[in-house]
Amino acid sequence: MAEENVLQELEDALAKGLEDLKSVASEEALLAWRNQYLGKNTAITQAFQSLGKLSAEMRPQVGQAANRVKVALEAALAERSESIKESALAASIASEKLDVTLPGRPMTPGRLHPDTQMLRELYRVFGEMGFQVYRSREVETDEYNFQLLNFPVGHPARDMQDTYFVEAGERGDNPIVMRTHTSPGQVRSMREYAATNPENPPAIRLVLPGMCYRYEQTDARHETQFDQIEGIAVGEGITFSNLKATLSDLARRLFGQNVRTRFRASYFPFTEPSAEFDVECFLCGGKGCAVCGGGWLEIGGCGMVNPNVLRNGGYDPERYSGFAFGLGPQRIAMLRYGINDIRYFWENDLRFLEQF
Ligand code: FA5
């Protein structure tokens, strides 16, 4: 009879344990339940301890029943433990008001600014044509920005480039300015190369990129801060034909073989003769629009380096000649990508930037 009691106690422990487990709702209560039904002094441990005293007939029955009840209670414990953890997580998510079923936000990879992309393409194209990149300074002296380029103090042509002065007071006729164009780099680069061999300065072929600043009224093609890329080639026997060939070739490489370009006579104190370089406006198909005005978009100025400027750079104008140009990469990008207002470049509007 006592032997049958053991079996009954095991069945009771299983039924009561499973019943009690239904109301267990916390980690602490689960631990208490575990001690009560699977701990040291339970119907299961008692059954195992009694095995030695049982008859040979009952021993396997009680052993198997104790094992079955133990495995069933352990499985129920594991399942309950899992569901308690899930409810705790759900409660914490609900309190954070976090909807984990929402789709994740896609990561936006960074990209290069269209102006940087354009500049890099220009370095590549000019590189293929044998030009090296030379970096000149962004904050200049009046001497380099104007005087050495044949704009003496008070010269009317200074009005073409309204200037931001950084430091005017103490420096008399040589104030510090934000460069209004990349042309001061012409004299800086020539001086640097001429200094390597003053008797026989080496021939040079350089492009000088960088930011320029003018106190200007902004419109669809004018900004107060804009990029230029200057070019300068100095050597023996360089002619205006070389200049025309270089810029025409550049336009074909950038815009295709059939692009229409034109050189328009102009004036710069530091080149003689001088010209503006225009490309047919693709934005309006040459009809004339708010960006170009008359069907052509001016992308740069150019000319043969003025003898005074060659001399200022350390190159004897009797022996050397050279051409120079200053282009607007943003104007080129406008034609390239159909951008109808230069002010988009620095507005940092993602709807614009994400298109490139
Ligand atoms: C100059 O700045 C001369 N230094 C160019 C030059 C270099 C001539 C070497 C001869 C020899 P200009 O002011 O025209 O010239 O400017 C040249 C180009 O820079 C323009 O064609 C245009 O593409 C760009 N640019 C000038 N001003 C602005 C502006 N406010 N906003 C955007 N781009 C501009």
mmCIF file of C-alpha atoms and ligand atoms in Angstrom:
data_model
loop_
_atom_site.group_PDB
_atom_site.id
_atom_site.type_symbol
_atom_site.label_atom_id
_atom_site.label_comp_id
_atom_site.label_asym_id
_atom_site.label_seq_id
_atom_site.Cartn_x
_atom_site.Cartn_y
_atom_site.Cartn_z
ATOM 1 C CA MET A 1 0.000 0.000 0.000
ATOM 2 C CA ALA A 2 2.835 2.338 0.964
ATOM 3 C CA GLU A 3 4.379 1.579 -2.395
ATOM 4 C CA GLU A 4 1.232 2.610 -4.250
ATOM 5 C CA ASN A 5 1.141 5.792 -2.178
ATOM 6 C CA VAL A 6 4.482 6.794 -3.630
ATOM 7 C CA LEU A 7 3.087 6.542 -7.122
ATOM 8 C CA GLN A 8 0.003 8.493 -6.120
ATOM 9 C CA GLU A 9 2.092 11.208 -4.492
ATOM 10 C CA LEU A 10 4.084 11.573 -7.675
ATOM 11 C CA GLU A 11 0.926 11.959 -9.743
ATOM 12 C CA ASP A 12 -0.455 14.462 -7.206
ATOM 13 C CA ALA A 13 2.793 16.445 -7.254
ATOM 14 C CA LEU A 14 2.660 16.584 -11.060
ATOM 15 C CA ALA A 15 -0.970 17.702 -11.145
ATOM 16 C CA LYS A 16 -0.553 20.276 -8.371
ATOM 17 C CA GLY A 17 2.745 21.518 -9.715
ATOM 18 C CA LEU A 18 1.259 22.110 -13.182
ATOM 19 C CA GLU A 19 -1.800 23.751 -11.663
ATOM 20 C CA ASP A 20 0.297 26.052 -9.406
ATOM 21 C CA LEU A 21 2.559 26.973 -12.303
ATOM 22 C CA LYS A 22 -0.355 28.598 -14.116
ATOM 23 C CA SER A 23 -0.451 31.418 -11.566
ATOM 24 C CA VAL A 24 3.338 31.932 -11.489
ATOM 25 C CA ALA A 25 4.017 35.283 -13.182
ATOM 26 C CA SER A 26 7.438 36.491 -12.041
ATOM 27 C CA GLU A 27 11.040 35.251 -11.909
ATOM 28 C CA GLU A 28 10.912 35.199 -8.078
ATOM 29 C CA ALA A 29 7.676 33.178 -7.968
ATOM 30 C CA LEU A 30 9.170 30.808 -10.515
ATOM 31 C CA LEU A 31 12.189 30.205 -8.258
ATOM 32 C CA ALA A 32 9.928 29.464 -5.289
ATOM 33 C CA TRP A 33 7.886 27.049 -7.422
ATOM 34 C CA ARG A 34 11.099 25.331 -8.539
ATOM 35 C CA ASN A 35 12.185 24.789 -4.912
ATOM 36 C CA GLN A 36 8.780 23.468 -4.011
ATOM 37 C CA TYR A 37 8.422 20.912 -6.824
ATOM 38 C CA LEU A 38 11.930 20.211 -8.070
ATOM 39 C CA GLY A 39 13.995 21.049 -4.951
ATOM 40 C CA LYS A 40 15.641 18.870 -2.296
ATOM 41 C CA ASN A 41 12.602 17.696 -0.341
ATOM 42 C CA THR A 42 9.909 16.828 -2.834
ATOM 43 C CA ALA A 43 7.776 13.865 -3.841
ATOM 44 C CA ILE A 44 10.325 13.177 -6.591
ATOM 45 C CA THR A 45 13.391 13.082 -4.286
ATOM 46 C CA GLN A 46 11.417 10.975 -1.794
ATOM 47 C CA ALA A 47 10.462 8.532 -4.522
ATOM 48 C CA PHE A 48 14.115 8.175 -5.630
ATOM 49 C CA GLN A 49 15.251 7.745 -2.031
ATOM 50 C CA SER A 50 12.628 5.023 -1.441
ATOM 51 C CA LEU A 51 13.736 2.911 -4.437
ATOM 52 C CA GLY A 52 16.089 0.711 -2.348
ATOM 53 C CA LYS A 53 13.267 -0.272 -0.013
ATOM 54 C CA LEU A 54 10.792 -1.162 -2.727
ATOM 55 C CA SER A 55 9.965 -4.585 -4.048
ATOM 56 C CA ALA A 56 11.596 -5.697 -7.261
ATOM 57 C CA GLU A 57 8.233 -5.405 -8.973
ATOM 58 C CA MET A 58 7.524 -1.814 -7.907
ATOM 59 C CA ARG A 59 11.067 -0.429 -8.243
ATOM 60 C CA PRO A 60 11.020 0.116 -12.024
ATOM 61 C CA GLN A 61 7.470 1.494 -11.898
ATOM 62 C CA VAL A 62 8.300 4.072 -9.244
ATOM 63 C CA GLY A 63 11.675 4.880 -10.888
ATOM 64 C CA GLN A 64 10.053 5.473 -14.265
ATOM 65 C CA ALA A 65 7.160 7.468 -12.745
ATOM 66 C CA ALA A 66 9.562 9.695 -10.761
ATOM 67 C CA ASN A 67 11.608 10.325 -13.926
ATOM 68 C CA ARG A 68 8.538 11.063 -16.017
ATOM 69 C CA VAL A 69 7.158 13.517 -13.437
ATOM 70 C CA LYS A 70 10.581 15.215 -13.090
ATOM 71 C CA VAL A 71 10.978 15.612 -16.869
ATOM 72 C CA ALA A 72 7.395 16.900 -17.235
ATOM 73 C CA LEU A 73 7.819 19.460 -14.418
ATOM 74 C CA GLU A 74 11.199 20.614 -15.791
ATOM 75 C CA ALA A 75 9.730 21.053 -19.288
ATOM 76 C CA ALA A 76 6.791 23.034 -17.866
ATOM 77 C CA LEU A 77 9.270 25.158 -15.866
ATOM 78 C CA ALA A 78 11.339 25.948 -18.991
ATOM 79 C CA GLU A 79 8.255 26.873 -20.981
ATOM 80 C CA ARG A 80 6.936 29.102 -18.206
ATOM 81 C CA SER A 81 10.306 30.763 -17.768
ATOM 82 C CA GLU A 82 10.414 31.591 -21.486
ATOM 83 C CA SER A 83 6.925 33.060 -21.478
ATOM 84 C CA ILE A 84 7.685 35.179 -18.385
ATOM 85 C CA LYS A 85 10.764 36.612 -20.164
ATOM 86 C CA GLU A 86 8.731 37.358 -23.293
ATOM 87 C CA SER A 87 6.025 39.147 -21.327
ATOM 88 C CA ALA A 88 8.668 41.190 -19.479
ATOM 89 C CA LEU A 89 10.218 42.202 -22.809
ATOM 90 C CA ALA A 90 6.830 43.061 -24.314
ATOM 91 C CA ALA A 91 5.976 45.168 -21.237
ATOM 92 C CA SER A 92 9.270 47.033 -21.478
ATOM 93 C CA ILE A 93 8.810 47.623 -25.221
ATOM 94 C CA ALA A 94 5.244 48.827 -24.638
ATOM 95 C CA SER A 95 6.450 51.247 -21.974
ATOM 96 C CA GLU A 96 9.086 52.596 -24.416
ATOM 97 C CA LYS A 97 6.438 53.068 -27.075
ATOM 98 C CA LEU A 98 8.687 51.282 -29.519
ATOM 99 C CA ASP A 99 6.987 49.525 -32.392
ATOM 100 C CA VAL A 100 9.381 46.769 -33.349
ATOM 101 C CA THR A 101 7.144 45.756 -36.219
ATOM 102 C CA LEU A 102 7.850 48.996 -38.118
ATOM 103 C CA PRO A 103 10.287 48.595 -41.033
ATOM 104 C CA GLY A 104 13.781 49.918 -40.234
ATOM 105 C CA ARG A 105 14.988 53.260 -41.579
ATOM 106 C CA PRO A 106 17.307 52.663 -44.535
ATOM 107 C CA MET A 107 20.873 53.935 -44.082
ATOM 108 C CA THR A 108 21.726 56.714 -46.521
ATOM 109 C CA PRO A 109 25.257 56.274 -47.767
ATOM 110 C CA GLY A 110 27.290 59.476 -48.036
ATOM 111 C CA ARG A 111 28.210 60.806 -51.460
ATOM 112 C CA LEU A 112 30.415 63.441 -53.021
ATOM 113 C CA HIS A 113 29.053 66.927 -53.541
ATOM 114 C CA PRO A 114 28.346 67.629 -57.256
ATOM 115 C CA ASP A 115 30.942 70.414 -57.184
ATOM 116 C CA THR A 116 33.578 67.986 -55.881
ATOM 117 C CA GLN A 117 32.572 65.447 -58.523
ATOM 118 C CA MET A 118 32.928 68.112 -61.226
ATOM 119 C CA LEU A 119 36.318 69.261 -59.933
ATOM 120 C CA ARG A 120 37.582 65.670 -59.845
ATOM 121 C CA GLU A 121 36.474 65.144 -63.403
ATOM 122 C CA LEU A 122 38.262 68.349 -64.434
ATOM 123 C CA TYR A 123 41.481 67.202 -62.694
ATOM 124 C CA ARG A 124 41.223 63.935 -64.618
ATOM 125 C CA VAL A 125 40.640 65.594 -67.995
ATOM 126 C CA PHE A 126 43.354 68.205 -67.443
ATOM 127 C CA GLY A 127 45.631 65.459 -66.133
ATOM 128 C CA GLU A 128 45.198 63.617 -69.437
ATOM 129 C CA MET A 129 46.186 66.854 -71.175
ATOM 130 C CA GLY A 130 49.382 67.093 -69.116
ATOM 131 C CA PHE A 131 48.343 69.660 -66.483
ATOM 132 C CA GLN A 132 49.349 69.196 -62.843
ATOM 133 C CA VAL A 133 47.269 70.441 -59.892
ATOM 134 C CA TYR A 134 48.841 73.339 -57.961
ATOM 135 C CA ARG A 135 47.217 74.542 -54.732
ATOM 136 C CA SER A 136 47.440 78.246 -54.041
ATOM 137 C CA ARG A 137 46.125 80.226 -51.083
ATOM 138 C CA GLU A 138 42.562 81.332 -50.465
ATOM 139 C CA VAL A 139 43.402 84.404 -48.388
ATOM 140 C CA GLU A 140 45.648 86.688 -50.401
ATOM 141 C CA THR A 141 47.386 90.010 -50.327
ATOM 142 C CA ASP A 142 46.212 92.849 -52.531
ATOM 143 C CA GLU A 143 49.634 92.635 -54.177
ATOM 144 C CA TYR A 144 49.089 89.085 -55.487
ATOM 145 C CA ASN A 145 45.347 89.329 -56.058
ATOM 146 C CA PHE A 146 45.671 92.596 -58.023
ATOM 147 C CA GLN A 147 48.968 94.494 -58.276
ATOM 148 C CA LEU A 148 51.201 91.742 -59.682
ATOM 149 C CA LEU A 149 48.395 90.977 -62.133
ATOM 150 C CA ASN A 150 48.610 94.463 -63.565
ATOM 151 C CA PHE A 151 45.797 96.004 -61.526
ATOM 152 C CA PRO A 152 47.591 98.934 -59.885
ATOM 153 C CA VAL A 153 45.982 100.606 -56.859
ATOM 154 C CA GLY A 154 42.961 102.592 -58.062
ATOM 155 C CA HIS A 155 42.776 100.731 -61.400
ATOM 156 C CA PRO A 156 39.193 100.835 -62.708
ATOM 157 C CA ALA A 157 39.244 97.123 -63.630
ATOM 158 C CA ARG A 158 39.230 96.334 -59.891
ATOM 159 C CA ASP A 159 35.538 97.161 -59.993
ATOM 160 C CA MET A 160 35.011 93.959 -62.031
ATOM 161 C CA GLN A 161 35.647 91.975 -58.836
ATOM 162 C CA ASP A 162 34.072 93.488 -55.694
ATOM 163 C CA THR A 163 36.354 92.473 -52.891
ATOM 164 C CA TYR A 164 35.979 91.210 -49.305
ATOM 165 C CA PHE A 165 38.771 92.766 -47.214
ATOM 166 C CA VAL A 166 40.014 90.757 -44.247
ATOM 167 C CA GLU A 167 42.433 93.319 -42.863
ATOM 168 C CA ALA A 168 42.592 96.777 -44.394
ATOM 169 C CA GLY A 169 43.584 99.417 -41.829
ATOM 170 C CA GLU A 170 47.280 98.939 -41.005
ATOM 171 C CA ARG A 171 48.445 97.547 -44.318
ATOM 172 C CA GLY A 172 48.194 100.626 -46.513
ATOM 173 C CA ASP A 173 48.186 99.660 -50.186
ATOM 174 C CA ASN A 174 48.559 95.956 -49.452
ATOM 175 C CA PRO A 175 45.501 94.832 -47.457
ATOM 176 C CA ILE A 176 44.623 91.167 -46.924
ATOM 177 C CA VAL A 177 41.719 90.035 -49.112
ATOM 178 C CA MET A 178 39.686 86.913 -49.749
ATOM 179 C CA ARG A 179 40.898 86.040 -53.227
ATOM 180 C CA THR A 180 38.443 87.231 -55.852
ATOM 181 C CA HIS A 181 39.809 84.805 -58.443
ATOM 182 C CA THR A 182 42.395 82.025 -58.697
ATOM 183 C CA SER A 183 44.682 84.158 -60.901
ATOM 184 C CA PRO A 184 47.009 85.246 -58.018
ATOM 185 C CA GLY A 185 48.182 81.619 -58.110
ATOM 186 C CA GLN A 186 49.652 82.352 -61.551
ATOM 187 C CA VAL A 187 52.377 84.556 -60.071
ATOM 188 C CA ARG A 188 52.861 82.348 -56.987
ATOM 189 C CA SER A 189 53.339 79.215 -59.100
ATOM 190 C CA MET A 190 55.572 80.922 -61.683
ATOM 191 C CA ARG A 191 57.773 82.318 -58.897
ATOM 192 C CA GLU A 192 58.067 78.911 -57.259
ATOM 193 C CA TYR A 193 59.084 77.180 -60.513
ATOM 194 C CA ALA A 194 61.361 80.054 -61.665
ATOM 195 C CA ALA A 195 63.197 79.903 -58.317
ATOM 196 C CA THR A 196 64.298 76.334 -59.100
ATOM 197 C CA ASN A 197 66.382 77.628 -62.039
ATOM 198 C CA PRO A 198 66.277 81.432 -62.340
ATOM 199 C CA GLU A 199 68.441 81.522 -65.523
ATOM 200 C CA ASN A 200 66.362 78.906 -67.330
ATOM 201 C CA PRO A 201 62.969 78.632 -65.627
ATOM 202 C CA PRO A 202 61.205 75.367 -66.535
ATOM 203 C CA ALA A 203 58.119 75.223 -68.741
ATOM 204 C CA ILE A 204 54.938 74.786 -66.665
ATOM 205 C CA ARG A 205 51.457 73.433 -67.297
ATOM 206 C CA LEU A 206 49.291 73.736 -64.198
ATOM 207 C CA VAL A 207 45.683 73.923 -63.051
ATOM 208 C CA LEU A 208 44.925 75.815 -59.828
ATOM 209 C CA PRO A 209 41.529 75.001 -58.315
ATOM 210 C CA GLY A 210 39.864 76.649 -55.347
ATOM 211 C CA MET A 211 37.241 78.820 -53.743
ATOM 212 C CA CYS A 212 36.881 82.514 -54.629
ATOM 213 C CA TYR A 213 34.847 85.259 -52.973
ATOM 214 C CA ARG A 214 33.145 88.351 -54.350
ATOM 215 C CA TYR A 215 30.776 90.821 -52.774
ATOM 216 C CA GLU A 216 28.204 90.269 -55.504
ATOM 217 C CA GLN A 217 24.494 90.414 -56.050
ATOM 218 C CA THR A 218 23.523 86.745 -56.352
ATOM 219 C CA ASP A 219 21.394 85.401 -59.192
ATOM 220 C CA ALA A 220 20.937 82.166 -61.156
ATOM 221 C CA ARG A 221 24.590 82.203 -62.290
ATOM 222 C CA HIS A 222 26.352 84.307 -59.608
ATOM 223 C CA GLU A 223 27.216 83.374 -56.014
ATOM 224 C CA THR A 224 29.297 85.292 -53.470
ATOM 225 C CA GLN A 225 31.404 82.171 -52.970
ATOM 226 C CA PHE A 226 32.245 80.023 -55.972
ATOM 227 C CA ASP A 227 34.891 77.723 -57.340
ATOM 228 C CA GLN A 228 37.295 78.530 -60.112
ATOM 229 C CA ILE A 229 39.866 76.398 -61.819
ATOM 230 C CA GLU A 230 42.747 78.404 -63.212
ATOM 231 C CA GLY A 231 45.034 77.079 -65.919
ATOM 232 C CA ILE A 232 48.453 78.330 -66.841
ATOM 233 C CA ALA A 233 50.930 77.099 -69.463
ATOM 234 C CA VAL A 234 54.235 78.931 -69.880
ATOM 235 C CA GLY A 235 57.083 77.916 -72.163
ATOM 236 C CA GLU A 236 58.842 78.877 -75.373
ATOM 237 C CA GLY A 237 56.658 79.359 -78.454
ATOM 238 C CA ILE A 238 53.231 79.045 -76.799
ATOM 239 C CA THR A 239 50.535 80.774 -78.879
ATOM 240 C CA PHE A 240 46.871 81.743 -78.745
ATOM 241 C CA SER A 241 46.156 78.711 -80.987
ATOM 242 C CA ASN A 242 47.381 76.453 -78.169
ATOM 243 C CA LEU A 243 44.930 78.163 -75.811
ATOM 244 C CA LYS A 244 42.017 77.768 -78.226
ATOM 245 C CA ALA A 245 42.898 74.133 -78.877
ATOM 246 C CA THR A 246 43.156 73.377 -75.152
ATOM 247 C CA LEU A 247 39.785 74.871 -74.188
ATOM 248 C CA SER A 248 37.986 73.529 -77.286
ATOM 249 C CA ASP A 249 39.369 70.073 -76.562
ATOM 250 C CA LEU A 250 38.297 70.386 -72.929
ATOM 251 C CA ALA A 251 34.732 71.220 -74.012
ATOM 252 C CA ARG A 252 34.630 68.232 -76.372
ATOM 253 C CA ARG A 253 35.924 65.905 -73.646
ATOM 254 C CA LEU A 254 33.310 67.208 -71.207
ATOM 255 C CA PHE A 255 30.285 67.687 -73.435
ATOM 256 C CA GLY A 256 30.899 65.507 -76.509
ATOM 257 C CA GLN A 257 32.316 66.001 -80.004
ATOM 258 C CA ASN A 258 29.466 68.130 -81.328
ATOM 259 C CA VAL A 259 29.508 70.807 -78.632
ATOM 260 C CA ARG A 260 29.475 74.383 -79.932
ATOM 261 C CA THR A 261 31.858 76.849 -78.271
ATOM 262 C CA ARG A 262 32.978 80.387 -78.971
ATOM 263 C CA PHE A 263 35.722 82.811 -77.931
ATOM 264 C CA ARG A 264 34.559 86.387 -77.388
ATOM 265 C CA ALA A 265 37.082 89.248 -77.301
ATOM 266 C CA SER A 266 37.308 90.660 -73.785
ATOM 267 C CA TYR A 267 39.599 92.470 -71.391
ATOM 268 C CA PHE A 268 41.614 91.376 -68.361
ATOM 269 C CA PRO A 269 44.597 93.432 -67.121
ATOM 270 C CA PHE A 270 46.699 90.269 -66.765
ATOM 271 C CA THR A 271 46.199 88.826 -70.272
ATOM 272 C CA GLU A 272 46.686 90.325 -73.726
ATOM 273 C CA PRO A 273 44.805 89.524 -75.886
ATOM 274 C CA SER A 274 41.937 88.346 -73.703
ATOM 275 C CA ALA A 275 38.716 86.447 -74.381
ATOM 276 C CA GLU A 276 35.678 84.969 -72.715
ATOM 277 C CA PHE A 277 34.979 81.311 -73.408
ATOM 278 C CA ASP A 278 31.320 80.400 -73.934
ATOM 279 C CA VAL A 279 29.567 77.059 -74.392
ATOM 280 C CA GLU A 280 26.206 76.694 -76.081
ATOM 281 C CA CYS A 281 23.569 76.560 -73.332
ATOM 282 C CA PHE A 282 22.067 73.078 -73.134
ATOM 283 C CA LEU A 283 19.477 74.209 -70.620
ATOM 284 C CA CYS A 284 17.499 76.078 -73.293
ATOM 285 C CA GLY A 285 19.018 74.478 -76.393
ATOM 286 C CA GLY A 286 20.638 77.787 -77.331
ATOM 287 C CA LYS A 287 17.351 79.745 -77.409
ATOM 288 C CA GLY A 288 18.170 81.934 -74.402
ATOM 289 C CA CYS A 289 16.999 81.417 -70.810
ATOM 290 C CA ALA A 290 17.279 82.884 -67.307
ATOM 291 C CA VAL A 291 20.584 81.108 -66.763
ATOM 292 C CA CYS A 292 22.499 81.974 -69.924
ATOM 293 C CA GLY A 293 20.774 85.106 -71.116
ATOM 294 C CA GLY A 294 21.440 84.779 -74.839
ATOM 295 C CA GLY A 295 21.843 81.070 -75.577
ATOM 296 C CA TRP A 296 25.526 80.855 -74.595
ATOM 297 C CA LEU A 297 26.856 80.327 -71.054
ATOM 298 C CA GLU A 298 30.171 81.947 -70.182
ATOM 299 C CA ILE A 299 32.261 79.348 -68.382
ATOM 300 C CA GLY A 300 35.546 81.248 -68.152
ATOM 301 C CA GLY A 301 37.934 84.001 -69.106
ATOM 302 C CA CYS A 302 41.262 83.427 -70.835
ATOM 303 C CA GLY A 303 44.104 85.004 -72.782
ATOM 304 C CA MET A 304 47.839 85.206 -73.372
ATOM 305 C CA VAL A 305 49.712 85.971 -70.151
ATOM 306 C CA ASN A 306 50.563 89.684 -70.129
ATOM 307 C CA PRO A 307 54.360 90.311 -70.447
ATOM 308 C CA ASN A 308 54.325 92.250 -67.146
ATOM 309 C CA VAL A 309 52.805 89.251 -65.373
ATOM 310 C CA LEU A 310 55.392 86.882 -66.891
ATOM 311 C CA ARG A 311 58.105 89.238 -65.649
ATOM 312 C CA ASN A 312 56.514 89.382 -62.172
ATOM 313 C CA GLY A 313 56.596 85.584 -62.144
ATOM 314 C CA GLY A 314 60.310 85.457 -63.030
ATOM 315 C CA TYR A 315 59.877 84.491 -66.699
ATOM 316 C CA ASP A 316 61.522 86.718 -69.355
ATOM 317 C CA PRO A 317 58.732 87.759 -71.782
ATOM 318 C CA GLU A 318 61.326 88.109 -74.579
ATOM 319 C CA ARG A 319 61.926 84.395 -74.402
ATOM 320 C CA TYR A 320 58.768 82.899 -72.860
ATOM 321 C CA SER A 321 55.103 83.188 -73.626
ATOM 322 C CA GLY A 322 52.091 81.566 -72.034
ATOM 323 C CA PHE A 323 48.362 81.291 -71.883
ATOM 324 C CA ALA A 324 46.042 81.299 -68.889
ATOM 325 C CA PHE A 325 42.377 80.698 -68.248
ATOM 326 C CA GLY A 326 39.999 80.781 -65.288
ATOM 327 C CA LEU A 327 36.893 78.587 -65.509
ATOM 328 C CA GLY A 328 33.829 78.190 -63.284
ATOM 329 C CA PRO A 329 33.397 74.481 -62.426
ATOM 330 C CA GLN A 330 29.901 75.151 -61.110
ATOM 331 C CA ARG A 331 28.884 76.737 -64.417
ATOM 332 C CA ILE A 332 30.267 73.645 -66.154
ATOM 333 C CA ALA A 333 28.312 71.382 -63.765
ATOM 334 C CA MET A 334 25.167 73.418 -64.503
ATOM 335 C CA LEU A 335 25.480 72.638 -68.188
ATOM 336 C CA ARG A 336 26.480 69.061 -67.500
ATOM 337 C CA TYR A 337 23.591 68.180 -65.209
ATOM 338 C CA GLY A 338 20.941 70.694 -66.312
ATOM 339 C CA ILE A 339 21.044 72.709 -63.054
ATOM 340 C CA ASN A 340 19.174 75.953 -63.608
ATOM 341 C CA ASP A 341 20.341 77.946 -60.581
ATOM 342 C CA ILE A 342 23.867 78.141 -59.141
ATOM 343 C CA ARG A 343 22.479 78.887 -55.649
ATOM 344 C CA TYR A 344 21.413 75.236 -55.269
ATOM 345 C CA PHE A 345 25.078 74.267 -54.764
ATOM 346 C CA TRP A 346 25.530 75.623 -51.230
ATOM 347 C CA GLU A 347 21.928 75.404 -50.010
ATOM 348 C CA ASN A 348 22.503 71.890 -48.642
ATOM 349 C CA ASP A 349 19.035 70.810 -49.701
ATOM 350 C CA LEU A 350 19.066 67.012 -49.724
ATOM 351 C CA ARG A 351 16.486 66.917 -52.516
ATOM 352 C CA PHE A 352 19.154 68.540 -54.704
ATOM 353 C CA LEU A 353 22.227 66.746 -53.352
ATOM 354 C CA GLU A 354 20.663 63.274 -53.523
ATOM 355 C CA GLN A 355 20.392 63.545 -57.296
ATOM 356 C CA PHE A 356 24.155 63.199 -57.783
HETATM 357 C C1 FA5 B 1 38.240 85.989 -63.798
HETATM 358 O O1 FA5 B 1 38.011 85.750 -62.628
HETATM 359 C C2 FA5 B 1 39.620 85.858 -64.368
HETATM 360 N N1 FA5 B 1 40.560 85.702 -63.315
HETATM 361 C C3 FA5 B 1 39.642 84.685 -65.333
HETATM 362 C C4 FA5 B 1 40.894 84.619 -66.144
HETATM 363 C C5 FA5 B 1 41.938 83.809 -65.734
HETATM 364 C C6 FA5 B 1 40.996 85.387 -67.306
HETATM 365 C C7 FA5 B 1 43.095 83.760 -66.494
HETATM 366 C C8 FA5 B 1 42.167 85.338 -68.056
HETATM 367 C C9 FA5 B 1 43.191 84.505 -67.661
HETATM 368 P P1 FA5 B 1 35.737 86.260 -64.450
HETATM 369 O O2 FA5 B 1 35.382 87.264 -63.450
HETATM 370 O O3 FA5 B 1 35.077 86.380 -65.788
HETATM 371 O O4 FA5 B 1 37.254 86.223 -64.710
HETATM 372 O O5 FA5 B 1 35.414 84.815 -63.856
HETATM 373 C C10 FA5 B 1 35.786 83.643 -64.539
HETATM 374 C C11 FA5 B 1 34.706 82.582 -64.375
HETATM 375 O O6 FA5 B 1 34.470 82.338 -62.981
HETATM 376 C C12 FA5 B 1 33.349 82.996 -64.912
HETATM 377 O O7 FA5 B 1 33.279 82.723 -66.290
HETATM 378 C C13 FA5 B 1 32.421 82.105 -64.138
HETATM 379 O O8 FA5 B 1 32.427 80.810 -64.675
HETATM 380 C C14 FA5 B 1 33.091 82.087 -62.795
HETATM 381 N N2 FA5 B 1 32.529 83.122 -61.947
HETATM 382 C C15 FA5 B 1 32.874 84.415 -61.860
HETATM 383 N N3 FA5 B 1 32.119 85.061 -60.956
HETATM 384 C C16 FA5 B 1 31.260 84.142 -60.463
HETATM 385 C C17 FA5 B 1 30.215 84.186 -59.491
HETATM 386 N N4 FA5 B 1 29.942 85.291 -58.825
HETATM 387 N N5 FA5 B 1 29.547 83.048 -59.239
HETATM 388 C C18 FA5 B 1 29.846 81.907 -59.892
HETATM 389 N N6 FA5 B 1 30.815 81.801 -60.810
HETATM 390 C C19 FA5 B 1 31.506 82.909 -61.103
#
